[in-house]
mmCIF file of C-alpha atoms in Angstrom:
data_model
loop_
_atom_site.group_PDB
_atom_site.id
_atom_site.type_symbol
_atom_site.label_atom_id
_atom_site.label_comp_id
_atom_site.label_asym_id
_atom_site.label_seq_id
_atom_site.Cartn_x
_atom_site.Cartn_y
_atom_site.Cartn_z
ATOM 1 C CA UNK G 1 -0.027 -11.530 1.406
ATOM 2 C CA UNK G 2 -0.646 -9.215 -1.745
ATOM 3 C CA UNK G 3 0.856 -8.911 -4.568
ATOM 4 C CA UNK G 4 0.931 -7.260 -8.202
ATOM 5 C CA UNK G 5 1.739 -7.827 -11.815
ATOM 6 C CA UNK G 6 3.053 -6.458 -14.721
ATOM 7 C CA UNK G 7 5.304 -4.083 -15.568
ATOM 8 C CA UNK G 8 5.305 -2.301 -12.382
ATOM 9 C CA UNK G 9 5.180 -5.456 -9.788
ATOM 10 C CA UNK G 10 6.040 -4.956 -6.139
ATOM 11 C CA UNK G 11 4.892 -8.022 -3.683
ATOM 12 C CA UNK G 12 3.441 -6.734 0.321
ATOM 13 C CA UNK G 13 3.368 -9.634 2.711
ATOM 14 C CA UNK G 14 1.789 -9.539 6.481
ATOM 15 C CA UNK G 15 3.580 -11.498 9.194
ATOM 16 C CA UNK G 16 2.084 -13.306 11.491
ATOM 17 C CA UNK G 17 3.607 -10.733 14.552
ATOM 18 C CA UNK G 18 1.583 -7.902 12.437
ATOM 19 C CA UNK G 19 4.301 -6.336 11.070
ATOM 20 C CA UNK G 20 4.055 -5.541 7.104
ATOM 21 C CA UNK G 21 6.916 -5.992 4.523
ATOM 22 C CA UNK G 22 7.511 -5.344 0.932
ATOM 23 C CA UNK G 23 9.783 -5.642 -2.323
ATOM 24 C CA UNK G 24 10.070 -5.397 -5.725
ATOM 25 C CA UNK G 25 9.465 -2.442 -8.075
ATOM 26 C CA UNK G 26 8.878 1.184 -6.247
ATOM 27 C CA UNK G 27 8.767 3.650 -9.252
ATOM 28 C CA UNK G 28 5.802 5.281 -7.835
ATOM 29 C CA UNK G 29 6.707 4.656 -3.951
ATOM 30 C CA UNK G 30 4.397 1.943 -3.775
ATOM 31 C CA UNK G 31 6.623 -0.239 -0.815
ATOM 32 C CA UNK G 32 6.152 2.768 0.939
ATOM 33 C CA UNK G 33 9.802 2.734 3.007
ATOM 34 C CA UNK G 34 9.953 6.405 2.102
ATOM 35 C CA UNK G 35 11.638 6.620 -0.782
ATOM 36 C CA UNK G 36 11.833 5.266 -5.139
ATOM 37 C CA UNK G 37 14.184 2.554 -5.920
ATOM 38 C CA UNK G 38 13.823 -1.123 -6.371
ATOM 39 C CA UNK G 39 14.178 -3.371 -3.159
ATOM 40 C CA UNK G 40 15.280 -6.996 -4.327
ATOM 41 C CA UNK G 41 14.442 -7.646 -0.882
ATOM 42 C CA UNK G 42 12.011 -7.571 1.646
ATOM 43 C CA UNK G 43 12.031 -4.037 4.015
ATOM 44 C CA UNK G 44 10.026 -3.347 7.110
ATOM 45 C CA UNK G 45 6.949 -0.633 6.324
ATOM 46 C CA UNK G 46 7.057 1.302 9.466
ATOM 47 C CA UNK G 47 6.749 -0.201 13.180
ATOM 48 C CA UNK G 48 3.387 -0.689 13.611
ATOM 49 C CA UNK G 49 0.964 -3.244 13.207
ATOM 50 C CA UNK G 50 -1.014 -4.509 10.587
ATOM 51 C CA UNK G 51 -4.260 -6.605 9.885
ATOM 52 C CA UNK G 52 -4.633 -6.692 6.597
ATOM 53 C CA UNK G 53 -2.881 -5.855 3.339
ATOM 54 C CA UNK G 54 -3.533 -5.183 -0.637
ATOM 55 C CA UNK G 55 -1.158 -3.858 -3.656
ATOM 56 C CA UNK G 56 -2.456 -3.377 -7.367
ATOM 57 C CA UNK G 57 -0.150 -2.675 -10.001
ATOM 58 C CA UNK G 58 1.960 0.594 -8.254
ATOM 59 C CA UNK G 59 -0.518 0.969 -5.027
ATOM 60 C CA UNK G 60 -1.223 -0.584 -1.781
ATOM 61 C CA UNK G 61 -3.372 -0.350 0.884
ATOM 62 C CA UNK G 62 -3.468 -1.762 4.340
ATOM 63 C CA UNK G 63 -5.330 -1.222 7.424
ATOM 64 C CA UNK G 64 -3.465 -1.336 11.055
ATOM 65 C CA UNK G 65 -4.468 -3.260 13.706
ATOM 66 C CA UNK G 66 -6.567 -0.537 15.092
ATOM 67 C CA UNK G 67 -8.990 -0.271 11.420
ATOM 68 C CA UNK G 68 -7.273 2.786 10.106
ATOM 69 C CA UNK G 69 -6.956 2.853 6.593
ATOM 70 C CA UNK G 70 -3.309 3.791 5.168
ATOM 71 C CA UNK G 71 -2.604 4.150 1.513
ATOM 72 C CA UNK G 72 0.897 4.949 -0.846
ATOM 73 C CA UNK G 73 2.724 4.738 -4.275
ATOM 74 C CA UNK G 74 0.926 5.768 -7.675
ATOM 75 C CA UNK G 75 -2.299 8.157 -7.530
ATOM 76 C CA UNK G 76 -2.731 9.454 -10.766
ATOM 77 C CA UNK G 77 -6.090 8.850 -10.811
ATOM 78 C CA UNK G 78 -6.424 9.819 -6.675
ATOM 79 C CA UNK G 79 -7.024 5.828 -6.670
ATOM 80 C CA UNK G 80 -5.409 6.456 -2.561
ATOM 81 C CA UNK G 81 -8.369 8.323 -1.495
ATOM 82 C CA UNK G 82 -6.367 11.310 0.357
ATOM 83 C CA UNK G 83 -7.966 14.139 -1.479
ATOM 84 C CA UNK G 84 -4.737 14.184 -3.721
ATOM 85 C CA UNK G 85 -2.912 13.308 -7.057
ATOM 86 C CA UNK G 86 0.614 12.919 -5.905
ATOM 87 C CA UNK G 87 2.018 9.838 -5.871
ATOM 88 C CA UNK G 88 2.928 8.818 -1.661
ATOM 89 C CA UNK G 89 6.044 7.214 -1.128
ATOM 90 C CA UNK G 90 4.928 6.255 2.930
ATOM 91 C CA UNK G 91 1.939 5.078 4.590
ATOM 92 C CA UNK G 92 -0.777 8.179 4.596
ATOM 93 C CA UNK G 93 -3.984 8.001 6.606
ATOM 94 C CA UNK G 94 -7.396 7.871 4.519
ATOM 95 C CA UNK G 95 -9.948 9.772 6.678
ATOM 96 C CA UNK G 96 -10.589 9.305 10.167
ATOM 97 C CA UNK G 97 -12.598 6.176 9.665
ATOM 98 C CA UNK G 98 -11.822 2.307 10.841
ATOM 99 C CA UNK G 99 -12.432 -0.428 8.531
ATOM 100 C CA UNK G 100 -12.472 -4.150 8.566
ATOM 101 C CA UNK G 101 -11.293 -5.007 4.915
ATOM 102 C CA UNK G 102 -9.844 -3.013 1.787
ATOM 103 C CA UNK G 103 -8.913 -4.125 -1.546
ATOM 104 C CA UNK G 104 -6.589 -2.228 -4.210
ATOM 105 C CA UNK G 105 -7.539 -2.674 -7.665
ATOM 106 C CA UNK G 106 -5.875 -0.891 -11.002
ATOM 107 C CA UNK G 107 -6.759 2.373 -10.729
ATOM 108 C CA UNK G 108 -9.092 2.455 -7.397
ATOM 109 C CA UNK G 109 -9.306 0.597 -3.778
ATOM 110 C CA UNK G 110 -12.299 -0.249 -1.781
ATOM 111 C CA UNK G 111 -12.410 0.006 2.223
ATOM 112 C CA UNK G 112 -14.932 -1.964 3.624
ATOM 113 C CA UNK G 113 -16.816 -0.674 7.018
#
């Protein structure tokens, strides 16, 4: 499980069946169910599965069971690694890589190969 603080808190937890869930605050589309909006409870993030998980302030990033590396919510300072600015309000894939950990920090994330 991951989680955030401050101001702009959201909370991403990892079941045990792989699938990948999240709540809280989604100013930025950081749950990444598609759309802004606060979730006071926990909601699905697509149907796939998951390995591992990590939110920072209004970002996470997870990989999928296969190593891909997926990223959403705030990326102001392209801190999502897809080339971009805009803020992602679903899963997008970073790159064509696979990875074996990733961490989301303030304003950046690190994949690990």
């Amino acid at each position: 499980m991951a989680g955030s603080g401050r101001k702009f808190s959201h909370t991403v937890a990892l079941k045990q069946d792989g699938t990948l869930w999240a709540w809280g605050q989604n100013n930025s589309g950081q749950i990444g169910n598609g759309i802004t909006g606060r979730k006071s409870s926990p909601v699905q993030i697509g149907m796939d599965t998951w390995q591992a998980v990590s939110a920072r302030y209004s970002h996470t990033v997870a990989l999928k069971a296969d190593g891909t590396l997926w990223a959403w919510g705030w990326n102001l300072y392209g801190q999502l690694g897809d080339g971009t600015t805009e803020n992602k309000s679903s899963p997008v894939q970073i790159g064509m890589d696979t990875w074996q950990a990733v961490s989301a920090r303030y304003s950046h994330s690190c994949p690990e190969s």
